[in-house]
Short mmCIF file of C-alpha atoms in Angstrom, two decimals:
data_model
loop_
_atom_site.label_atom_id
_atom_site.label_comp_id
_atom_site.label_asym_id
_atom_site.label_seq_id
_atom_site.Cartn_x
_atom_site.Cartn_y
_atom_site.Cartn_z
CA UNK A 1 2.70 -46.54 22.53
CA UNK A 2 4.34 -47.58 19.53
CA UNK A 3 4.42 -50.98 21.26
CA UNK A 4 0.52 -51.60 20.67
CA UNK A 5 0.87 -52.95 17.41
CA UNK A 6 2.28 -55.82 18.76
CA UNK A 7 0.58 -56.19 22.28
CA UNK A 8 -3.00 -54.86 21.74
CA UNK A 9 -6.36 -56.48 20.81
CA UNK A 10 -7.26 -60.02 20.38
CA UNK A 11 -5.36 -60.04 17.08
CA UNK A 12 -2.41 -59.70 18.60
CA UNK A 13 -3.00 -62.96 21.10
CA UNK A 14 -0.43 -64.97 18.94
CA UNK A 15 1.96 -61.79 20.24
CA UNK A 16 1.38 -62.02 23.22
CA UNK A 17 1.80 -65.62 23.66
CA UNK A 18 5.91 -65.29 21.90
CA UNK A 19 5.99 -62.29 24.44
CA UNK A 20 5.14 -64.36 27.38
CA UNK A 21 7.37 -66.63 26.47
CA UNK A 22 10.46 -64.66 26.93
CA UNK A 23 9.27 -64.04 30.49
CA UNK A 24 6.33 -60.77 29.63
CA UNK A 25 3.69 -60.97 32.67
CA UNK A 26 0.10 -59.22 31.96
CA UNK A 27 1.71 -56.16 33.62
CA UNK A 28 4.60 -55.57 31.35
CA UNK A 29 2.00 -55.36 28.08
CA UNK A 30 0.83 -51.96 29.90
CA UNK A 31 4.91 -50.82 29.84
CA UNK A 32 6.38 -49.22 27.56
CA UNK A 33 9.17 -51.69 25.14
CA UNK A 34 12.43 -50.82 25.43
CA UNK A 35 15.22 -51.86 23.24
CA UNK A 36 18.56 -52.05 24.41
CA UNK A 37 20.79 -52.63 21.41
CA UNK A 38 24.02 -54.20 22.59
CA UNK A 39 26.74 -54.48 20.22
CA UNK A 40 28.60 -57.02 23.17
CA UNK A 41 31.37 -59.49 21.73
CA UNK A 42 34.21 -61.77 22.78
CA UNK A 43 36.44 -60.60 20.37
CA UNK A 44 36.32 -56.66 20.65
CA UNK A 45 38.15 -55.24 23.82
CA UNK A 46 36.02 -52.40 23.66
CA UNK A 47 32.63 -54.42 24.11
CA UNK A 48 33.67 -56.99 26.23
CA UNK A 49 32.29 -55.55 28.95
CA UNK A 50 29.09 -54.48 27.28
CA UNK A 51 27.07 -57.16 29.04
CA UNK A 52 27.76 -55.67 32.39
CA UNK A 53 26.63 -52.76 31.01
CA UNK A 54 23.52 -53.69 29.58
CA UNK A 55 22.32 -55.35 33.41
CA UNK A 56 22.87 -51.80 34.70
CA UNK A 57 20.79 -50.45 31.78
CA UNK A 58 17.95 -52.57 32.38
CA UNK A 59 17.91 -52.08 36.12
CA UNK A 60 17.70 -48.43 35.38
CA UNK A 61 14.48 -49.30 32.98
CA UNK A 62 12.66 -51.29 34.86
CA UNK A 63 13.41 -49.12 37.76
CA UNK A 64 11.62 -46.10 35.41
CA UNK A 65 8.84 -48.52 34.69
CA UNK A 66 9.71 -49.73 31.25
CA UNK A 67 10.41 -53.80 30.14
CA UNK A 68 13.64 -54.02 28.66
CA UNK A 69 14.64 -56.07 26.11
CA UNK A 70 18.49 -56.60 24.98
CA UNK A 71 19.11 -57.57 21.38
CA UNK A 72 22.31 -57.20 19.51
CA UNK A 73 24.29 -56.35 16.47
CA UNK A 74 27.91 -56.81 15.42
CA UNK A 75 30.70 -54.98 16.39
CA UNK A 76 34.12 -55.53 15.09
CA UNK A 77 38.19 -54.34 15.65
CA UNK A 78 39.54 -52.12 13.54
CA UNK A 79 42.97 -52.89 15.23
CA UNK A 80 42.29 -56.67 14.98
CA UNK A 81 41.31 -56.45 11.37
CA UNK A 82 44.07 -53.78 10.30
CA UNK A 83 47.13 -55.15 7.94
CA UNK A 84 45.40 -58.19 6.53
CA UNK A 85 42.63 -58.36 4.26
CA UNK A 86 39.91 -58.36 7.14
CA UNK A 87 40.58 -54.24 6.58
CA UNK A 88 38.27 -53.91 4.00
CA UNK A 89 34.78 -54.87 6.31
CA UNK A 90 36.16 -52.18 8.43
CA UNK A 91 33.44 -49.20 7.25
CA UNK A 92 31.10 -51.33 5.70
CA UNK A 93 30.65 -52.87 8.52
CA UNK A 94 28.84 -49.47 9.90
CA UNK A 95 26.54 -49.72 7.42
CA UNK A 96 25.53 -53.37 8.53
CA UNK A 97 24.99 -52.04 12.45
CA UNK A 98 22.84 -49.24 11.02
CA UNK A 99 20.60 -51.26 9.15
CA UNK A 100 20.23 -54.50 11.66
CA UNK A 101 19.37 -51.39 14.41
CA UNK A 102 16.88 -50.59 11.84
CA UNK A 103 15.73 -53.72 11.27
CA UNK A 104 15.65 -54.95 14.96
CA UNK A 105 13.50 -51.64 16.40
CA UNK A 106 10.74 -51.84 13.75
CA UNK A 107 10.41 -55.55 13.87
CA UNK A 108 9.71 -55.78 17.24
CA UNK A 109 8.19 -52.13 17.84
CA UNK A 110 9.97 -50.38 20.52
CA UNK A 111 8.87 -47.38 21.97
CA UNK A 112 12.37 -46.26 22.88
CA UNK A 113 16.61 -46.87 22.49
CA UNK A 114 19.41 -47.69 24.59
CA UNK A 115 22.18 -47.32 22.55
CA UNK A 116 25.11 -49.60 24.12
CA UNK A 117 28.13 -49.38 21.95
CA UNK A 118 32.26 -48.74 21.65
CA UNK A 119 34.43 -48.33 19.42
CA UNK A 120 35.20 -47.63 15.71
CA UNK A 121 32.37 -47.68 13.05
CA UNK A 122 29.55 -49.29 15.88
CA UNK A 123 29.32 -45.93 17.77
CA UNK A 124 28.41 -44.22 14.17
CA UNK A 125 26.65 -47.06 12.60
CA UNK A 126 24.37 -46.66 15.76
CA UNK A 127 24.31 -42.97 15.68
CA UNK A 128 22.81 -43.35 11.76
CA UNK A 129 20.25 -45.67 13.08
CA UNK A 130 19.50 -43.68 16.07
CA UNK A 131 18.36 -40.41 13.37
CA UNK A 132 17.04 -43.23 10.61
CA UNK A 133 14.40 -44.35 13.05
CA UNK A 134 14.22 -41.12 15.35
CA UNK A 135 12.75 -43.29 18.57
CA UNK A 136 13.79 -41.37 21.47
CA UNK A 137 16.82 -42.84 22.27
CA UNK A 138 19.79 -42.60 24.63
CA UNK A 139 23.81 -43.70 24.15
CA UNK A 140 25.53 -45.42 26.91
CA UNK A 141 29.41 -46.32 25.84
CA UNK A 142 31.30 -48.87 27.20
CA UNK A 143 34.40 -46.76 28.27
CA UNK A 144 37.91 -46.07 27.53
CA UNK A 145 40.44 -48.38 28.44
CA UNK A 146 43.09 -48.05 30.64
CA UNK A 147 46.77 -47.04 29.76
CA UNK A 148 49.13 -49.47 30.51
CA UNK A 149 52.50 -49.27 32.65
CA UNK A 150 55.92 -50.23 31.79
CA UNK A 151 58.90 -49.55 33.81
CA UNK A 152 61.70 -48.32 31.80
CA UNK A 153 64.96 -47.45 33.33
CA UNK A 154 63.40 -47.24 37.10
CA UNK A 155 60.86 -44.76 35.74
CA UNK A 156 56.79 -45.95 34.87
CA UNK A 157 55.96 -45.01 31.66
CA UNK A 158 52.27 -45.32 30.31
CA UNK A 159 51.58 -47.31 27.34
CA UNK A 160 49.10 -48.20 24.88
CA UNK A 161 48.29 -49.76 21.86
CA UNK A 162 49.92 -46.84 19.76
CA UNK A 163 53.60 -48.01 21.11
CA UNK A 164 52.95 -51.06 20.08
CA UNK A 165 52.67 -50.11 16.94
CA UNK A 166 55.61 -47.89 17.22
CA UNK A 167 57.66 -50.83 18.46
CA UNK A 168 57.56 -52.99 15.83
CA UNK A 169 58.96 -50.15 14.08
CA UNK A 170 61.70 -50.04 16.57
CA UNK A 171 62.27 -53.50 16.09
CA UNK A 172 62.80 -53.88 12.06
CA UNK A 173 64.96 -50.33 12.44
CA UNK A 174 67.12 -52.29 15.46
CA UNK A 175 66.36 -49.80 18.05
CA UNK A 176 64.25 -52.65 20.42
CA UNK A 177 64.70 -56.26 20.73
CA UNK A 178 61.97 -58.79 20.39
CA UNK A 179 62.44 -59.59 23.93
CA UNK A 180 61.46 -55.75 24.88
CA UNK A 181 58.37 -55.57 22.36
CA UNK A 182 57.19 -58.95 23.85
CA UNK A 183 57.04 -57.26 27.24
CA UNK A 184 55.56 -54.16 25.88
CA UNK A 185 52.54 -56.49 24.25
CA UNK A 186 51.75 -57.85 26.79
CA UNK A 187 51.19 -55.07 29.23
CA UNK A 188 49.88 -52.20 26.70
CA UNK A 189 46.32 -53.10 26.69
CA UNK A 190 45.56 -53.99 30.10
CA UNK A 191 41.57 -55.05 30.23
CA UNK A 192 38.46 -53.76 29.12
CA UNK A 193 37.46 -50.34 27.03
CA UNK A 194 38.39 -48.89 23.86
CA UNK A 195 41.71 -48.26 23.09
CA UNK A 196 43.11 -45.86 25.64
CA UNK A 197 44.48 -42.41 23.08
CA UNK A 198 42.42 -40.34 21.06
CA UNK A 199 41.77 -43.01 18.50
CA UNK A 200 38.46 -43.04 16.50
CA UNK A 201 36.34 -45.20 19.19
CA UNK A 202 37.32 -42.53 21.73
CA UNK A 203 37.38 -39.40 19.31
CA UNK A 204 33.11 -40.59 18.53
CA UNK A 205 32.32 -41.52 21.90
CA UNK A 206 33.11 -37.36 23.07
CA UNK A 207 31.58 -36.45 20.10
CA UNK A 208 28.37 -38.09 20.88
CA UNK A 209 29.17 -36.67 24.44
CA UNK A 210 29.53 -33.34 22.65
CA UNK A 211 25.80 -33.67 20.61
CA UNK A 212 23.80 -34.05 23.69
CA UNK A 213 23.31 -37.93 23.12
CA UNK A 214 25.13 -39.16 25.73
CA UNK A 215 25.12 -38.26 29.42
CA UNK A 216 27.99 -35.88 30.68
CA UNK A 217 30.52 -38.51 31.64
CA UNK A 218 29.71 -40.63 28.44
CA UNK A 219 33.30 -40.40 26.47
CA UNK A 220 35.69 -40.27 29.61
CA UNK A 221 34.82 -42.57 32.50
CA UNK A 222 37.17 -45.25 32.35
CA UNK A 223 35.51 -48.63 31.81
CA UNK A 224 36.70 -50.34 34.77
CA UNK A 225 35.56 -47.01 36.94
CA UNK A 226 32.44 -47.72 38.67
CA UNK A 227 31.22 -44.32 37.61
CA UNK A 228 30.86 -46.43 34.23
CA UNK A 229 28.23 -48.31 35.60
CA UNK A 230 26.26 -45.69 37.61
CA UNK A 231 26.51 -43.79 34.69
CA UNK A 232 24.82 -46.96 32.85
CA UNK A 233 22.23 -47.02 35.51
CA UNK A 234 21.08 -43.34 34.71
CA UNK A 235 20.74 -43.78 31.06
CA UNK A 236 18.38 -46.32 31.54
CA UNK A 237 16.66 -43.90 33.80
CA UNK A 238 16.70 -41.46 31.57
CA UNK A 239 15.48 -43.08 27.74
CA UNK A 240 11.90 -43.24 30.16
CA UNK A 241 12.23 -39.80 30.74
CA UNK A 242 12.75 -39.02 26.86
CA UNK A 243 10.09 -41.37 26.11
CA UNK A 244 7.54 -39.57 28.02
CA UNK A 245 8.46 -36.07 27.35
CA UNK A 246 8.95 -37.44 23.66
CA UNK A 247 12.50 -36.33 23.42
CA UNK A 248 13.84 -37.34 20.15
CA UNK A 249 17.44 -37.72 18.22
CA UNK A 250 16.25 -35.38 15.62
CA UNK A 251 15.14 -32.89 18.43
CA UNK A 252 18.91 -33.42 19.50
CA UNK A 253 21.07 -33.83 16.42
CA UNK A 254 21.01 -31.11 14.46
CA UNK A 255 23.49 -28.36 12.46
CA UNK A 256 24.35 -26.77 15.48
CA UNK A 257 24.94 -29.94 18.02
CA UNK A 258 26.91 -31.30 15.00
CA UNK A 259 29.09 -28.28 15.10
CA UNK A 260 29.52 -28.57 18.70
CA UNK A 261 30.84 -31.84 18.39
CA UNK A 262 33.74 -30.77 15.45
CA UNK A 263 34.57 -28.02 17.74
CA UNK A 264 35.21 -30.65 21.00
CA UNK A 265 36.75 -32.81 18.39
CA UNK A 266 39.34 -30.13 17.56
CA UNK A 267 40.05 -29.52 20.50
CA UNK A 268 40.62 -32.54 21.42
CA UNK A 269 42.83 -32.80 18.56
CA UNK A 270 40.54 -36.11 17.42
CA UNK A 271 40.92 -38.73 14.74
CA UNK A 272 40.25 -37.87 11.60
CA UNK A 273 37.82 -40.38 11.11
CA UNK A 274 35.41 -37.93 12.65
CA UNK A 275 34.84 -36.43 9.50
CA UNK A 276 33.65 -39.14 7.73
CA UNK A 277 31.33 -40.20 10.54
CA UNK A 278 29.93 -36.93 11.23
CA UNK A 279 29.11 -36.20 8.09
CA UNK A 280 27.37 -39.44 7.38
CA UNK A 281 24.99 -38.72 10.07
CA UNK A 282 24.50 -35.50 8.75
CA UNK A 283 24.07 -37.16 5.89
CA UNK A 284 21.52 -39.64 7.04
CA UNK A 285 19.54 -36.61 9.16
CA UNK A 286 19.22 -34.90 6.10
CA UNK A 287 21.40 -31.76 7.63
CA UNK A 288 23.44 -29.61 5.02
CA UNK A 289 26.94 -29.59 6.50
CA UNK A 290 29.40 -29.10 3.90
CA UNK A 291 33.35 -29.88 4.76
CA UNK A 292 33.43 -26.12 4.43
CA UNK A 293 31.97 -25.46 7.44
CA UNK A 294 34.68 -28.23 9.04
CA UNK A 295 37.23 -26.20 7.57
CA UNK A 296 35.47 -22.70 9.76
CA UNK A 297 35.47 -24.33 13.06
CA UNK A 298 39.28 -26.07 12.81
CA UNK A 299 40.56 -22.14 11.99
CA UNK A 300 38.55 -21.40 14.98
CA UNK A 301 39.04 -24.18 17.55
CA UNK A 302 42.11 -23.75 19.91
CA UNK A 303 44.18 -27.40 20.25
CA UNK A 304 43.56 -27.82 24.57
CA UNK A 305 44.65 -31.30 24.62
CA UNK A 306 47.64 -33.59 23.80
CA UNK A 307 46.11 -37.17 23.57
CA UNK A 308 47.88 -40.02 22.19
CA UNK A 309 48.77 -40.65 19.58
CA UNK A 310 49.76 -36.82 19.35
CA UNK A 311 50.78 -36.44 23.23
CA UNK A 312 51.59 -38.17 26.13
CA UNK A 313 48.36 -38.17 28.03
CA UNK A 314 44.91 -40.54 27.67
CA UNK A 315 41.74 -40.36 28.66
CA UNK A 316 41.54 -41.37 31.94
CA UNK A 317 43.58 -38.04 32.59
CA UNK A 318 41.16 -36.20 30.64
CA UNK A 319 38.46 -37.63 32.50
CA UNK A 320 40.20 -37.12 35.91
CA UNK A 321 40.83 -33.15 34.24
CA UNK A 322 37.43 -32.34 33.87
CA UNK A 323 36.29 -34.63 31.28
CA UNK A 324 33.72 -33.08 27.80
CA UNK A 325 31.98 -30.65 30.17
CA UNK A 326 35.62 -28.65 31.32
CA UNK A 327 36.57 -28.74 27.50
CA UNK A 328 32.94 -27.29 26.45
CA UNK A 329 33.30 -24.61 28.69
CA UNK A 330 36.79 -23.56 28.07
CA UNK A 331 35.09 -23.71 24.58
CA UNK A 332 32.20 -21.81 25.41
CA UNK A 333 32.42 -18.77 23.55
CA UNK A 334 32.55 -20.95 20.13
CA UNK A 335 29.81 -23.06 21.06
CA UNK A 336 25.97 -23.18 21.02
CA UNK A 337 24.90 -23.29 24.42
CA UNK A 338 21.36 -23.13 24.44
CA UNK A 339 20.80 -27.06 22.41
CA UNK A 340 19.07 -29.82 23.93
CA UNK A 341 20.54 -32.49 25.36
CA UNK A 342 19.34 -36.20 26.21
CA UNK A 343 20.30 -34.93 30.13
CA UNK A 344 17.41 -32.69 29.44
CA UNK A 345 19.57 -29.50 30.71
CA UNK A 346 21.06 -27.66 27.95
CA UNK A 347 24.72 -27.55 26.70
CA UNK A 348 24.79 -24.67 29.35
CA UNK A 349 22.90 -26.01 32.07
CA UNK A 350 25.85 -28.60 31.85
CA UNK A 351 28.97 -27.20 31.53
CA UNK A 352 27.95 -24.08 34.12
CA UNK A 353 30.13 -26.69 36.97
CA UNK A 354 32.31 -27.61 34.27
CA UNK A 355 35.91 -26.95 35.67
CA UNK A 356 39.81 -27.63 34.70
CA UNK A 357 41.42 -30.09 37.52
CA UNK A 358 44.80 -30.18 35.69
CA UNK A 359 46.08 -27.97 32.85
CA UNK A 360 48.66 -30.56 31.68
CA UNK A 361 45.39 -32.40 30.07
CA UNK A 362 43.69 -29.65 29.63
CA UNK A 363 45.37 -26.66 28.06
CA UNK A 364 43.85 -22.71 28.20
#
């Protein structure tokens, strides 16, 4: 184990000693290390729930025989930041998550990831480290938020974030009062997840769906849906089953699973952010993906999905539609089926239940 360095030998006594001091027993320095990163904060919608998360993680863990540890690294809100000068941390900032992952694992030698993330540049900034360091490793998101509800001439209309931007529009243009965009703030974003539409936080999450890093569920299940925290559970589970078989991102991410995930973000008619993600974890893998290639599977890719901001649906009606697997196989003839996944069952091991519960959200 990878772990040894730091738990092995009578050198490492002064080790063991800071171990037991955060609670290690003599039993846990035969167990594999497991590092959950969190990326958990007050301030981000999306992660606020991440803690809740993370105890379902580690039960999962310790339940597969491995000691988990939670550390963490920053997260921040694009939509908080956006407008004012706090804008311009926005993508460095994924460069800071993918370097204190880096920094965190090898310091402390884990044998394994649990990737616990949301939103904009954390889910790539993770994604880099996860390829950088090439531990096996798992993704668990946080979940999409709920849309929220606003009764409009007797009718209930969903909302999100997107209309409030639209509103203040509206209200320098004269079309809504104050009064109205008051009520529409304060109903739009109703608890926990990332912002409800096809924004970039959503768009990555599907795509990491997509790539075989997440389990099938990952991008859709609504945070507040207890699904969210069985699914947790199982990924914690699972990082000890890629740790013994020696399942690794590189084994995962590659050309093809990359390609996957452009053709699921078409599709899904995704931010456009996914481009400069994706191709920085090409990037970092050391994959030759030119935008050329992005360019071949958009001319390809049918559009099966109006999401906001370009529709009227979100994703916990894609979820309840079928979710990534339905959209994979309605995709199937553009997509490689046989890659890995961190499931263990291959993109077509997965999607062979996949199915279409409502071709509103899901268009053929």
């Amino acid at each position: 184990m990878k772990s040894d360095v730091v738990k092995k030998g009578i050198e490492r006594a002064p080790h063991r000693s800071l171990l037991r001091a955060v609670g290690c027993t003599s039993a846990d320095m035969e167990k594999p290390f497991i590092g959950l990163i969190n990326s958990f904060s007050e301030i981000v919608p999306g992660h606020i729930n991440l803690r809740d998360i993370a105890d379902a993680v580690k039960q999962g863990v310790s339940s597969g025989g491995g000691v988990p540890f939670e550390v963490n690294t920053i997260a921040m809100c694009d939509g908080i930041a956006m407008n004012h000068p706090g804008m311009k941390y926005s993508l460095p900032s994924r460069e800071l998550v993918a370097d204190s992952v880096e920094v965190l694992a090898e310091a402390h030698a884990f044998d394994a990831l649990v990737f616990i993330t949301n939103c904009d540049k954390i889910i790539p900034g993770m994604l880099m480290a996860a390829v950088r360091l090439n531990l096996p490793s798992i993704f668990i998101s946080g979940g999409p938020m709920l849309a929220g509800c606003l009764s409009s001439d007797g009718e209930m209309k969903k909302v999100d974030l997107s209309s409030v931007f639209e509103a203040v529009g509206k209200v320098a243009t004269g079309e809504m009062t104050q009064e109205e965009l008051l009520q529409l703030e304060e109903i739009a974003c109703p608890g926990a997840g990332s912002c409800s539409g096809m924004f970039t936080a959503n768009t990555m999450n599907c795509a990491t769906e997509a790539m075989g890093m997440g389990l099938p569920g990952h991008g859709t299940i609504p945070a507040v849906d207890a699904r969210r925290m069985q699914l947790a559970k199982e990924a914690g589970q699972q990082v000890m089953e890629l740790l013994a078989k020696d399942i690794r991102p590189r084994d995962i991410i590659n050309k093809q699973s990359i390609s996957n995930a452009f053709a699921v973000d078409m599709a899904l008619g995704g931010s456009t952010n996914s481009v400069l993600h994706l191709m920085a974890l090409a990037h970092e893998a050391g994959i030759d993906f030119p935008l050329s290639l992005v360019n071949e599977i958009s001319e390809r890719t049918p559009h099966l999905c109006k999401v906001r901001p370009v529709g009227d649906y979100h994703l916990e009606d894609l979820d309840r539609a079928g979710g990534i697997p339905a959209v994979m196989k309605e995709l199937q003839g553009l997509l490689n089926l046989e890659l890995q996944t961190v499931s263990e069952k291959s993109v077509a091991e997965i999607i062979v239940d996949g199915r279409v519960m409502d071709r509103d959200s899901i268009h053929n």
